[in-house]
mmCIF file with all atom_site columns, C-alpha atoms and ligand atoms in Angstrom:
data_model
loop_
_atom_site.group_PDB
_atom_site.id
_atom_site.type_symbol
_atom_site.label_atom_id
_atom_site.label_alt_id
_atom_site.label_comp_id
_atom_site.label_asym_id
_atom_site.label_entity_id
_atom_site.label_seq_id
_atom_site.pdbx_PDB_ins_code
_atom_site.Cartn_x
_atom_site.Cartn_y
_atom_site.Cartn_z
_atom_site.occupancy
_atom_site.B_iso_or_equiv
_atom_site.pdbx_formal_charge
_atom_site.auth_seq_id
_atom_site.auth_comp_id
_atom_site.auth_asym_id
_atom_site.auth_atom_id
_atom_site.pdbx_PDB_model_num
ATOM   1   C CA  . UNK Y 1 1   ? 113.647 113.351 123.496 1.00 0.00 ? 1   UNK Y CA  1
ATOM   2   C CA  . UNK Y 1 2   ? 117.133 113.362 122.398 1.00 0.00 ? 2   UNK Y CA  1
ATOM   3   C CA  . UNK Y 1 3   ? 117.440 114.137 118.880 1.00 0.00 ? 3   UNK Y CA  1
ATOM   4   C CA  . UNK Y 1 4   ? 118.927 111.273 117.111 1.00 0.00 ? 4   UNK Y CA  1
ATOM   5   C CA  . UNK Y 1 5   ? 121.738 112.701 113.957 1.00 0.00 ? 5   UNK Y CA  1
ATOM   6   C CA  . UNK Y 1 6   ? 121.440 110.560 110.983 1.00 0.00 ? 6   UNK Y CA  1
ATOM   7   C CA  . UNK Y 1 7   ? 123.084 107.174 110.273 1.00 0.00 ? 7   UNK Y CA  1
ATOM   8   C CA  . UNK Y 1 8   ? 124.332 107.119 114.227 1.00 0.00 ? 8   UNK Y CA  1
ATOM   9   C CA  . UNK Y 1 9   ? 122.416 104.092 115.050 1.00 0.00 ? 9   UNK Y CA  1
ATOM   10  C CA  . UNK Y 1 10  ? 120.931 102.086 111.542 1.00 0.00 ? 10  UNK Y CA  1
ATOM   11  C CA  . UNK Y 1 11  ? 119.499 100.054 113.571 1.00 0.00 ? 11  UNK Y CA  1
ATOM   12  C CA  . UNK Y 1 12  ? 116.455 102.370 114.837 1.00 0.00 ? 12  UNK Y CA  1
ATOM   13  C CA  . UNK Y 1 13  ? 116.908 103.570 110.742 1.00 0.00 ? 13  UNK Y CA  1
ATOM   14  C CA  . UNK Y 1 14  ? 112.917 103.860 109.438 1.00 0.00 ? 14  UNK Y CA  1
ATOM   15  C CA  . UNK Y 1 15  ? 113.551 102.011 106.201 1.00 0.00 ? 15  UNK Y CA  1
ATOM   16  C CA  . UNK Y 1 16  ? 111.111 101.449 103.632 1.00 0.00 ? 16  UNK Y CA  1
ATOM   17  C CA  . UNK Y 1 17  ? 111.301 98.485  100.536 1.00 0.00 ? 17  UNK Y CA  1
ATOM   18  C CA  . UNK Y 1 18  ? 109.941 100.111 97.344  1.00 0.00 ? 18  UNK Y CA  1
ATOM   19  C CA  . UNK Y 1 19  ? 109.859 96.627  94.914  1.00 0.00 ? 19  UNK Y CA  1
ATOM   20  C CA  . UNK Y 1 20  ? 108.682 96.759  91.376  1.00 0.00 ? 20  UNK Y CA  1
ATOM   21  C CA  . UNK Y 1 21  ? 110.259 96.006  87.990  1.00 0.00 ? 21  UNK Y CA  1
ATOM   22  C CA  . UNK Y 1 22  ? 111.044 99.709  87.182  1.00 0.00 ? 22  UNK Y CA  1
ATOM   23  C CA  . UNK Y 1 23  ? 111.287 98.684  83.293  1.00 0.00 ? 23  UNK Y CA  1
ATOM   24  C CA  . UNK Y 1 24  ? 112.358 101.777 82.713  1.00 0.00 ? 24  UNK Y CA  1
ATOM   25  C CA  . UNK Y 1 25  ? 112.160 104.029 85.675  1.00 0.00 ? 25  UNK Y CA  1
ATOM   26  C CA  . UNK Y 1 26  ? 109.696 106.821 85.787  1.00 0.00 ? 26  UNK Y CA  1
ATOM   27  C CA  . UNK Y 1 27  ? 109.223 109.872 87.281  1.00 0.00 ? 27  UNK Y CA  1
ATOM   28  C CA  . UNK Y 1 28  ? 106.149 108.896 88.479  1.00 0.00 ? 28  UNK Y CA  1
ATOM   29  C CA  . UNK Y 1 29  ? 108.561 106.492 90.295  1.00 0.00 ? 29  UNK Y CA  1
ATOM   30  C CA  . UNK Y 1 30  ? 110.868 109.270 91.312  1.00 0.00 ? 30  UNK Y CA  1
ATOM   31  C CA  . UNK Y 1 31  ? 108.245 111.041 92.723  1.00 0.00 ? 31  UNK Y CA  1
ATOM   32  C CA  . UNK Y 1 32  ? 107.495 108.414 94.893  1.00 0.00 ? 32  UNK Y CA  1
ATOM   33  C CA  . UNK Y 1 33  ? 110.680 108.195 96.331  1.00 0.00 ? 33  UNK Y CA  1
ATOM   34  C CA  . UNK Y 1 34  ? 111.116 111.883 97.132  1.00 0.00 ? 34  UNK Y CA  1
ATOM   35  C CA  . UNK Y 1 35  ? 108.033 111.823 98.861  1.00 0.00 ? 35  UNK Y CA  1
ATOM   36  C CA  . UNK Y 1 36  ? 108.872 108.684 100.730 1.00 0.00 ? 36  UNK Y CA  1
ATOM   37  C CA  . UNK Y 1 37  ? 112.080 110.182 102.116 1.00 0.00 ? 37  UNK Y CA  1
ATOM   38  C CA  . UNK Y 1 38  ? 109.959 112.623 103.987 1.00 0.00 ? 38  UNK Y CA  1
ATOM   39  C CA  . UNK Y 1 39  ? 108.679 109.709 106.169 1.00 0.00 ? 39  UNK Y CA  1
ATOM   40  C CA  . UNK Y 1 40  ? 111.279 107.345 106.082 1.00 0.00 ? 40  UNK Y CA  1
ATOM   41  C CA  . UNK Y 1 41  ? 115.277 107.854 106.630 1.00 0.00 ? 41  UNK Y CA  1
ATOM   42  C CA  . UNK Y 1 42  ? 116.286 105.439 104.055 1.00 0.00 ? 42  UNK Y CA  1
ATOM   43  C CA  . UNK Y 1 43  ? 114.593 103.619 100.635 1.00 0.00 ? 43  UNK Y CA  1
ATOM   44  C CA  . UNK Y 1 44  ? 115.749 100.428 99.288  1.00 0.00 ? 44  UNK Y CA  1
ATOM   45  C CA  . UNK Y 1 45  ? 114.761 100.237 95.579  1.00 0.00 ? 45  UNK Y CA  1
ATOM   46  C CA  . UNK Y 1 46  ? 114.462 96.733  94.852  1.00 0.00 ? 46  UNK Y CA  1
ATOM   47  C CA  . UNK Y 1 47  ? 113.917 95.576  91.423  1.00 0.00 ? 47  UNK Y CA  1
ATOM   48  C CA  . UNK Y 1 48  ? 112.500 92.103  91.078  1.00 0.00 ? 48  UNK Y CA  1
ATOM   49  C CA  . UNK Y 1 49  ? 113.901 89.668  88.839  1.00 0.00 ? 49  UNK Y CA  1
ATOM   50  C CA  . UNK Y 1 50  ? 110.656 88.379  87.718  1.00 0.00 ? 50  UNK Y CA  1
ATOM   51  C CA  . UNK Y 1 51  ? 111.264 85.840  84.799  1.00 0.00 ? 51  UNK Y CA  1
ATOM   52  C CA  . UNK Y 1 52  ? 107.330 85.400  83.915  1.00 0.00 ? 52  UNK Y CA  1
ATOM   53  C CA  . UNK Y 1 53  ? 107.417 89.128  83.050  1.00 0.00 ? 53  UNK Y CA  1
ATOM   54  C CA  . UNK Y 1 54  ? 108.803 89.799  79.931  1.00 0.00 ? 54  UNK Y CA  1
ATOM   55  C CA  . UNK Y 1 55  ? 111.341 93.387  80.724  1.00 0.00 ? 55  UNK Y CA  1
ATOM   56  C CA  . UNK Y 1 56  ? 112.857 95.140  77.812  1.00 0.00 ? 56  UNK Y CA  1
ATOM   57  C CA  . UNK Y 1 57  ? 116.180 96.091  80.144  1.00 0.00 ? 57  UNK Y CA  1
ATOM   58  C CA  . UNK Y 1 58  ? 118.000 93.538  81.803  1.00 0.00 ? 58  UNK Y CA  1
ATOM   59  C CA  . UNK Y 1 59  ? 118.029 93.526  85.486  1.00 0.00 ? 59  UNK Y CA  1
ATOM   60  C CA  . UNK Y 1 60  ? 121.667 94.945  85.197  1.00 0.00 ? 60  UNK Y CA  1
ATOM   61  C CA  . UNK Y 1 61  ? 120.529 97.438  83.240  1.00 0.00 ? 61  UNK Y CA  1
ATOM   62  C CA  . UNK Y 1 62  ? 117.643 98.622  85.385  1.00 0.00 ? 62  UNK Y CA  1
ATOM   63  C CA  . UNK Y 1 63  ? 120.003 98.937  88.207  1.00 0.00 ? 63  UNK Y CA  1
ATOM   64  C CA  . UNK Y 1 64  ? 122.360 101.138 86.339  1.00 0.00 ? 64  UNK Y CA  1
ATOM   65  C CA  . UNK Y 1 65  ? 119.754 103.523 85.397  1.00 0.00 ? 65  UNK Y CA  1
ATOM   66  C CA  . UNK Y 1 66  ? 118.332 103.458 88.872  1.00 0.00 ? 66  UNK Y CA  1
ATOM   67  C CA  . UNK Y 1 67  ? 121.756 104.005 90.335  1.00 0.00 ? 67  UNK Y CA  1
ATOM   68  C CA  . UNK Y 1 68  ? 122.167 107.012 88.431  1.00 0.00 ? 68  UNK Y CA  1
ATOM   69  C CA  . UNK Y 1 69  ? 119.248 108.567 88.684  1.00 0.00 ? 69  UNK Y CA  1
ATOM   70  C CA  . UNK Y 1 70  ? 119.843 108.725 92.567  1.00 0.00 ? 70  UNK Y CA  1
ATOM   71  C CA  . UNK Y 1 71  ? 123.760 108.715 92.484  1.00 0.00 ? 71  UNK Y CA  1
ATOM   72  C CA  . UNK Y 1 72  ? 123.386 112.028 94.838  1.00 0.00 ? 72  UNK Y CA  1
ATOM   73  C CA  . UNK Y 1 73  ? 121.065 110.546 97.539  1.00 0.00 ? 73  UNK Y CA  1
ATOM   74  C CA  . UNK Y 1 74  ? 122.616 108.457 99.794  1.00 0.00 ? 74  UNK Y CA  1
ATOM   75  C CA  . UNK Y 1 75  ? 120.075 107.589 101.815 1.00 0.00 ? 75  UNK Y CA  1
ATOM   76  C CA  . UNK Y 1 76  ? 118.386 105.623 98.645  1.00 0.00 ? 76  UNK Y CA  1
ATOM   77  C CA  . UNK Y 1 77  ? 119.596 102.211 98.222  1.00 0.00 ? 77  UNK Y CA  1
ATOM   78  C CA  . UNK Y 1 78  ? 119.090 100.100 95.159  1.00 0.00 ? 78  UNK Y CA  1
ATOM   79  C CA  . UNK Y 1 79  ? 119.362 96.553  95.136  1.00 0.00 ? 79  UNK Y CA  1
ATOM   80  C CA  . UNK Y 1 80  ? 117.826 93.641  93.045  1.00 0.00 ? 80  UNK Y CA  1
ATOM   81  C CA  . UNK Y 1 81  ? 115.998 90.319  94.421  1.00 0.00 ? 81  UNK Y CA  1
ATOM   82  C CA  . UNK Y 1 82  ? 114.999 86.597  93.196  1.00 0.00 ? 82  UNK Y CA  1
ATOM   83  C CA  . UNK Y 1 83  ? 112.011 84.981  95.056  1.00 0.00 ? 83  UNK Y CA  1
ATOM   84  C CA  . UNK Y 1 84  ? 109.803 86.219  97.578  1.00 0.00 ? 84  UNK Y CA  1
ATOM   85  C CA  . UNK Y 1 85  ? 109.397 89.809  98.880  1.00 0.00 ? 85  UNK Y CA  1
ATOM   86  C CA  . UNK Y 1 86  ? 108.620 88.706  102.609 1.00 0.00 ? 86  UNK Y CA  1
ATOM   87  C CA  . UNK Y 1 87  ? 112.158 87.072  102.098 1.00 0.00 ? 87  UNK Y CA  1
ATOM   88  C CA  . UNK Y 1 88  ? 113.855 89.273  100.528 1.00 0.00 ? 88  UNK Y CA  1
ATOM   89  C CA  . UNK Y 1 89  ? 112.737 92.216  103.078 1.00 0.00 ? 89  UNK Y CA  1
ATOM   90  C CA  . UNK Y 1 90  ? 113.726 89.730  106.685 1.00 0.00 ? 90  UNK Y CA  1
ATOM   91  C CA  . UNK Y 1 91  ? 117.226 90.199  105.592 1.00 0.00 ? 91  UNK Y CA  1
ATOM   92  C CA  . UNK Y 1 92  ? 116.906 93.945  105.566 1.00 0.00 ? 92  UNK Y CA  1
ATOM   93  C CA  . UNK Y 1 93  ? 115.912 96.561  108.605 1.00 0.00 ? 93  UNK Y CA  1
ATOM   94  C CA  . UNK Y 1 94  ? 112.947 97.567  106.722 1.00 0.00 ? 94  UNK Y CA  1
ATOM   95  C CA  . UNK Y 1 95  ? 109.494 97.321  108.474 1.00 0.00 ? 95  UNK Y CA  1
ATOM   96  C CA  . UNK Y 1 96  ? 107.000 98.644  105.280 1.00 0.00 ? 96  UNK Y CA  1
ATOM   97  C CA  . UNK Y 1 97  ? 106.828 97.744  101.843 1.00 0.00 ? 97  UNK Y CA  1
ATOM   98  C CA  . UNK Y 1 98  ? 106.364 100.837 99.770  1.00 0.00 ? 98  UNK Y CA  1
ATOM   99  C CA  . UNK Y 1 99  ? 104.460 100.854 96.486  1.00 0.00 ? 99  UNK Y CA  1
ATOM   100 C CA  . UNK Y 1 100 ? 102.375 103.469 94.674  1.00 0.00 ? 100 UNK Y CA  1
ATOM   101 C CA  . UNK Y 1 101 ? 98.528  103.971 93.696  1.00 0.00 ? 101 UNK Y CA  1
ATOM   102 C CA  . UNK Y 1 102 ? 97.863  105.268 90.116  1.00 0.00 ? 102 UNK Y CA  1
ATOM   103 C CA  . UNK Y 1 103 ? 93.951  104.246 89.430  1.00 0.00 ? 103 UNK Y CA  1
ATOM   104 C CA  . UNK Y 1 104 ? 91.428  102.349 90.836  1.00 0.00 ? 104 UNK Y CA  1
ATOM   105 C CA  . UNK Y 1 105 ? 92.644  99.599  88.001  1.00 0.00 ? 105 UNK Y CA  1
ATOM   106 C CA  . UNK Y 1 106 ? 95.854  99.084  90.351  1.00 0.00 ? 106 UNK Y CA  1
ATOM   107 C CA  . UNK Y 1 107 ? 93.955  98.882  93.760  1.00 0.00 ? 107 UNK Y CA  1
ATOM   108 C CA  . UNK Y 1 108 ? 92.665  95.175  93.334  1.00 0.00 ? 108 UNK Y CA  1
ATOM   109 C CA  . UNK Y 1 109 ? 96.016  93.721  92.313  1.00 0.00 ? 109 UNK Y CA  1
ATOM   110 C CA  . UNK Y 1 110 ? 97.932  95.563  95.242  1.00 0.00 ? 110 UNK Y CA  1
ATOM   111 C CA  . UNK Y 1 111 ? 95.086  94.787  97.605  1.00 0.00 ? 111 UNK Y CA  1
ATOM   112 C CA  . UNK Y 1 112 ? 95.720  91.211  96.797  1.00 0.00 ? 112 UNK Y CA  1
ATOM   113 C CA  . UNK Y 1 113 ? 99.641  91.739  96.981  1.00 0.00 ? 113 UNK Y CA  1
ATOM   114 C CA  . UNK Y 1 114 ? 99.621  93.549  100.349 1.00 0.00 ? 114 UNK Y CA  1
ATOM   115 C CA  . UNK Y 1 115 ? 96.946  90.852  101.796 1.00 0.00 ? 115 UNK Y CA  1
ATOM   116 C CA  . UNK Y 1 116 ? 99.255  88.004  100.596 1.00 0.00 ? 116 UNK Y CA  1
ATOM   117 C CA  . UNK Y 1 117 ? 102.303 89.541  102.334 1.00 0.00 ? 117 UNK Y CA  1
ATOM   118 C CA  . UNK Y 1 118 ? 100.504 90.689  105.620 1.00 0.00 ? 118 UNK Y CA  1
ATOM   119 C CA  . UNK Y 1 119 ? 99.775  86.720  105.584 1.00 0.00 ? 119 UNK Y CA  1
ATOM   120 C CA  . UNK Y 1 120 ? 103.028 85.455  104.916 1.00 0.00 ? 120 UNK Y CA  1
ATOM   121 C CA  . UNK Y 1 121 ? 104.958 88.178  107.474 1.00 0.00 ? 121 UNK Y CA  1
ATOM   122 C CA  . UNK Y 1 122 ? 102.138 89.419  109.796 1.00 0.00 ? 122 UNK Y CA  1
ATOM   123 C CA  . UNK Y 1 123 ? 104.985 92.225  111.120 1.00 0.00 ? 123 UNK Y CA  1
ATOM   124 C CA  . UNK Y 1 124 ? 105.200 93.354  107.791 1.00 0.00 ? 124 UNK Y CA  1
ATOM   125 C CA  . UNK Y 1 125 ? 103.174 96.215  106.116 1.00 0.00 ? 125 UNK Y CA  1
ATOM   126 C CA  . UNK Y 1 126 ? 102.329 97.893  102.864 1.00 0.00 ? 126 UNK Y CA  1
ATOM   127 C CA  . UNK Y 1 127 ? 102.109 101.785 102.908 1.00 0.00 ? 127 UNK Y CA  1
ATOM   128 C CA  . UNK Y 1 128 ? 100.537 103.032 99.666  1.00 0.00 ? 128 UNK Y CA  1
ATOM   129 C CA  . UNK Y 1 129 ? 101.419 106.741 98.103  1.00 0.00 ? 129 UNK Y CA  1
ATOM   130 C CA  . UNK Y 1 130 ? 99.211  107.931 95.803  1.00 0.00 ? 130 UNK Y CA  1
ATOM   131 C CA  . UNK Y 1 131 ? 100.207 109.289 92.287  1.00 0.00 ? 131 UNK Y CA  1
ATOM   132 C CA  . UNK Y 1 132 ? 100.958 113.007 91.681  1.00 0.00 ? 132 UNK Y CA  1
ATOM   133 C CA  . UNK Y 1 133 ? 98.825  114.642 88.970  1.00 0.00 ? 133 UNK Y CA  1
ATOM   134 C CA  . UNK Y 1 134 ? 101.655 114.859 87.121  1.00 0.00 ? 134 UNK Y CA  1
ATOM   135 C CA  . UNK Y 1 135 ? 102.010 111.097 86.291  1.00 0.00 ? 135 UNK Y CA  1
ATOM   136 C CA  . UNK Y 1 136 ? 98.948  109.713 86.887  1.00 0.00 ? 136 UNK Y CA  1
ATOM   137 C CA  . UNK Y 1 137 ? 99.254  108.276 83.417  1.00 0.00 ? 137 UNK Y CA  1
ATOM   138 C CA  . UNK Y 1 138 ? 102.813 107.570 83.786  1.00 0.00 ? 138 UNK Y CA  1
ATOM   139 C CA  . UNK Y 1 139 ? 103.430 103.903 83.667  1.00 0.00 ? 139 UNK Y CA  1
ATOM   140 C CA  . UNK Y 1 140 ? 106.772 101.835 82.588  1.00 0.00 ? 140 UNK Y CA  1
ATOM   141 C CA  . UNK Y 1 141 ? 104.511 100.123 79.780  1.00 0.00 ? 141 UNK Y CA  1
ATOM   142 C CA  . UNK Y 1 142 ? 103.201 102.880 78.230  1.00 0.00 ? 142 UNK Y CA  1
ATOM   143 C CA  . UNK Y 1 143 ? 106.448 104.358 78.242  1.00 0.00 ? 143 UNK Y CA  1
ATOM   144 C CA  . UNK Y 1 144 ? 107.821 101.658 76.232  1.00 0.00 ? 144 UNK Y CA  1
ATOM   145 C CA  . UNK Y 1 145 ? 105.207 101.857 74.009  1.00 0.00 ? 145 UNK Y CA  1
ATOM   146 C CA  . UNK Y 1 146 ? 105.076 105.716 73.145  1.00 0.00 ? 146 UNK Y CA  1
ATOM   147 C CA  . UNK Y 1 147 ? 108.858 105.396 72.662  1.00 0.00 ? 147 UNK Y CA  1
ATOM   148 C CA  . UNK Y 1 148 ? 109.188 102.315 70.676  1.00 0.00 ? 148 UNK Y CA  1
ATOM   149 C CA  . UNK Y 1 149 ? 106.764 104.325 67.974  1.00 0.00 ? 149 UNK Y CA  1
ATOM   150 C CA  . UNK Y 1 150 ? 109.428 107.333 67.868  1.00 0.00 ? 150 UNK Y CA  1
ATOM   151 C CA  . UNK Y 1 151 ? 107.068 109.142 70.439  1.00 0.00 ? 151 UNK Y CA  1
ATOM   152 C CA  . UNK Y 1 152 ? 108.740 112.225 72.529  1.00 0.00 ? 152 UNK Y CA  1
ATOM   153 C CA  . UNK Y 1 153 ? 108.709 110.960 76.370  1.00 0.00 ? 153 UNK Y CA  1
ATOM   154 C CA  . UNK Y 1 154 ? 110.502 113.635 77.712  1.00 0.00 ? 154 UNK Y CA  1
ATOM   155 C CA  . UNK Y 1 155 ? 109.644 115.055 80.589  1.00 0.00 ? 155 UNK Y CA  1
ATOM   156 C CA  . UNK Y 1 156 ? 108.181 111.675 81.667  1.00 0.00 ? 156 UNK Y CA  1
ATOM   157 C CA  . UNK Y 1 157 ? 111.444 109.601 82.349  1.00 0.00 ? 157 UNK Y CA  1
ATOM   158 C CA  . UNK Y 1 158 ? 114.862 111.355 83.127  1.00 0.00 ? 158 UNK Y CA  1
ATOM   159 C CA  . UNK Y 1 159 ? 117.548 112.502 80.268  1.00 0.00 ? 159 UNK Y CA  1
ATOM   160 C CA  . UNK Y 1 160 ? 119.518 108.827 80.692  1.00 0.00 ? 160 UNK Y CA  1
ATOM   161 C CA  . UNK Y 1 161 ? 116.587 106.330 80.305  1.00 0.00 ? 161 UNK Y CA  1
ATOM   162 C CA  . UNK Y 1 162 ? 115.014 108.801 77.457  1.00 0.00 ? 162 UNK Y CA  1
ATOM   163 C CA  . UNK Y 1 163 ? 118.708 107.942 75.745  1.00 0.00 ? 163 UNK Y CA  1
ATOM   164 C CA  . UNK Y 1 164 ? 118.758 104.053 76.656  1.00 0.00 ? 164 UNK Y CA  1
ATOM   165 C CA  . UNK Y 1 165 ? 115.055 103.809 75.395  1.00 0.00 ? 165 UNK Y CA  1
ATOM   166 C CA  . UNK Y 1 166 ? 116.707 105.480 71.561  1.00 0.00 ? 166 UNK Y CA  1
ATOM   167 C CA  . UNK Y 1 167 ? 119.566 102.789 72.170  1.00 0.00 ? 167 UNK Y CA  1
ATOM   168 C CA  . UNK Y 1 168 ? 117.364 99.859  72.673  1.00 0.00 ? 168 UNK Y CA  1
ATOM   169 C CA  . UNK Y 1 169 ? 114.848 101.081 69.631  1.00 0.00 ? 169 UNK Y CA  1
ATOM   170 C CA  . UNK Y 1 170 ? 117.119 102.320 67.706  1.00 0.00 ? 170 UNK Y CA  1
ATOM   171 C CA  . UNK Y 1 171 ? 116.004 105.808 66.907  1.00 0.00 ? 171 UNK Y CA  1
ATOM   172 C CA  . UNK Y 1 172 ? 118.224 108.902 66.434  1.00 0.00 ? 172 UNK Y CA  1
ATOM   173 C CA  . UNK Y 1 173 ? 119.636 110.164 69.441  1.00 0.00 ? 173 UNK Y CA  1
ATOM   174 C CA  . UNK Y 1 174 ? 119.317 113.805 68.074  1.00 0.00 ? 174 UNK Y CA  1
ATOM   175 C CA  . UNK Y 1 175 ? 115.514 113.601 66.550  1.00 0.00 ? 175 UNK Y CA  1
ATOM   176 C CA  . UNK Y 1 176 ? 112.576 112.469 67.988  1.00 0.00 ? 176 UNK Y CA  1
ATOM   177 C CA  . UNK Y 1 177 ? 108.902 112.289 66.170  1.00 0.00 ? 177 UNK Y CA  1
ATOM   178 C CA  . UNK Y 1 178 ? 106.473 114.113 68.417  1.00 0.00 ? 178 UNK Y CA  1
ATOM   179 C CA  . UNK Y 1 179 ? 103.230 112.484 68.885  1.00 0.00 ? 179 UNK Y CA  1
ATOM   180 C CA  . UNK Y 1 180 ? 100.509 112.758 70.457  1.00 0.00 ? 180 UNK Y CA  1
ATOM   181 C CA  . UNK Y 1 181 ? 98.749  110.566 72.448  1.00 0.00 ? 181 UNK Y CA  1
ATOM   182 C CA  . UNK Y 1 182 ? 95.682  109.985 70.403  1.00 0.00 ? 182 UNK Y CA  1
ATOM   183 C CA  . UNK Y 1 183 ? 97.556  109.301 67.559  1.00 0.00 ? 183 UNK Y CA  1
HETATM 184 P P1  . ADP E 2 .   ? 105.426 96.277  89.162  1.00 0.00 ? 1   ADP E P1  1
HETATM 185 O O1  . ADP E 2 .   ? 106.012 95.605  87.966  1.00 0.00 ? 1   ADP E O1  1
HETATM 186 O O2  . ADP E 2 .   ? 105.674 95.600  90.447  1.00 0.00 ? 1   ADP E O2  1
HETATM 187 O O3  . ADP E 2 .   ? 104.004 96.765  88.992  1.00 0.00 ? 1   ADP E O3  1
HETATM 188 P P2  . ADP E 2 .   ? 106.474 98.874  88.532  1.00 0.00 ? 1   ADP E P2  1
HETATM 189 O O4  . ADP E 2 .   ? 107.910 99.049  88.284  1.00 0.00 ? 1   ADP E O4  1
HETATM 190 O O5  . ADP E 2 .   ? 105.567 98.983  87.374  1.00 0.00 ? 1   ADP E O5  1
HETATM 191 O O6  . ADP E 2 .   ? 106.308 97.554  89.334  1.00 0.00 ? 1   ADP E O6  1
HETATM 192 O O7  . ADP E 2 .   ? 106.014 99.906  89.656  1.00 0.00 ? 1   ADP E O7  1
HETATM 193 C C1  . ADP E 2 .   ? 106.485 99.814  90.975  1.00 0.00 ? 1   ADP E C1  1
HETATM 194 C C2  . ADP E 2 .   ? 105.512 100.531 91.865  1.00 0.00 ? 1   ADP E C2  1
HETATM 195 O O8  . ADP E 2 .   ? 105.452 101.899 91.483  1.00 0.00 ? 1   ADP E O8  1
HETATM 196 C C3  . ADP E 2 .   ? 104.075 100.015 91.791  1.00 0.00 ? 1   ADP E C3  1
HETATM 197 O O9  . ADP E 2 .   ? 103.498 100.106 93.084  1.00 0.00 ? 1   ADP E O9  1
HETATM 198 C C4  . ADP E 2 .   ? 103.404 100.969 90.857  1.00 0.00 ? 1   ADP E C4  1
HETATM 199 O O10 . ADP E 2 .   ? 102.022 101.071 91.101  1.00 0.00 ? 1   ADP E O10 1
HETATM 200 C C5  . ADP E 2 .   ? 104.124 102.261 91.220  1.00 0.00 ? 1   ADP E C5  1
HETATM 201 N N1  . ADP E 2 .   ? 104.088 103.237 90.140  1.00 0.00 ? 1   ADP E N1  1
HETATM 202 C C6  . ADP E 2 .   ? 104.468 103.058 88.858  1.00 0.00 ? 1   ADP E C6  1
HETATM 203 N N2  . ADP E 2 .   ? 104.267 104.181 88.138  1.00 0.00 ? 1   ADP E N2  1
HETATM 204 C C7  . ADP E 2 .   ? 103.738 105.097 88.985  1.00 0.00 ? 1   ADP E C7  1
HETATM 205 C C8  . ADP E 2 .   ? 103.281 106.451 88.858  1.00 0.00 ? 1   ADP E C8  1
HETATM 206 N N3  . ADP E 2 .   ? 103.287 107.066 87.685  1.00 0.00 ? 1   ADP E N3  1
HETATM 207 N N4  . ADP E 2 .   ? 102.797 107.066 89.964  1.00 0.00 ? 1   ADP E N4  1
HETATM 208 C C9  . ADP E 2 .   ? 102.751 106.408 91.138  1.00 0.00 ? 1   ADP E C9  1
HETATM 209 N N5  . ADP E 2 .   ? 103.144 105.139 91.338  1.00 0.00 ? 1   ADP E N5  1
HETATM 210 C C10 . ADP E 2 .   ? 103.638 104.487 90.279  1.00 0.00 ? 1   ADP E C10 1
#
């Protein structure tokens, strides 16, 4: 077969959606994308606007951060939606909805969510990566958390969201409190 260079037709383009509220992004998120642009040729980020979820950044915000973070990959697209999914993905070229497996604890919610989609666009389908070891425990909430108490989260989130998380909670940008996670 006739190799194919990329971006000469989008339309045969494998695209994947990756949704979520990426309230701060993660790079347990990041690693999800890297991996997912071994299978697919582009990734739409799309961050929900979800207004019974309370976010500490602004969907603005989000974006900004997430725009950054892959300002040297092209081939990763980040956009924002109101409403439904299934709607928001029929006015893209993206057949699968992305979304990523920590523990067992999120496998009943995104059984539900994948089920519920499937029914509402039977075209349409979920493809689930699971977590690296590295970030297993990696979640947006607990990120918020550990940082709101002056905790270090380096290492967990990149450079730009460790600074906007100081911003928003006003801690020195300089000095940090280390602590663990027992404490
Ligand atoms: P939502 O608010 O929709 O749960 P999140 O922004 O929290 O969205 O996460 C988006 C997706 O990324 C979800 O599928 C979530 O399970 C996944 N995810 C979040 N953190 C990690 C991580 N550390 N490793 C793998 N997947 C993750």
């Amino acid at each position: 077969m006739p190799q194919r260079k990329k971006g000469e037709n989008e339309d045969m383009d494998k695209v994947a959606i990756y949704p979520g509220s990426f309230d701060p992004i993660t790079y347990g998120h990041i690693d999800i994308v890297e991996r997912a642009l071994e299978i697919f040729d582009k990734v739409i980020i799309a961050i929900a606007h979800n207004a019974e979820k309370r976010s500490l950044f602004t969907v603005e915000e989000r974006l900004e951060m997430v725009r950054a973070v892959f300002k040297d990959t092209p081939n990763v697209i980040t956009d924002s939606f109101k409403g439904l999914l299934v709607d928001y993905v029929a006015k893209t070229n993206a057949k699968v909805i992305l979304r990523g497996l920590r523990a067992t604890s999120d496998f009943e919610y995104e059984f539900h969510m994948a089920s519920m989609n499937r029914s509402l666009n039977s075209h349409l389908d979920t493809l689930f990566m699971m977590t690296s070891k590295d970030y297993f425990f990696v979640s947006s909430r607990t990120i918020k958390e550990v940082a709101s108490l002056g905790g270090a989260v380096e290492g967990l989130v990149p450079d730009l969201v460790v600074r906007r998380l100081k911003e928003k909670f006003k801690l020195p940008v300089t000095k940090q409190k280390q602590i663990g996670w027992d404490d």
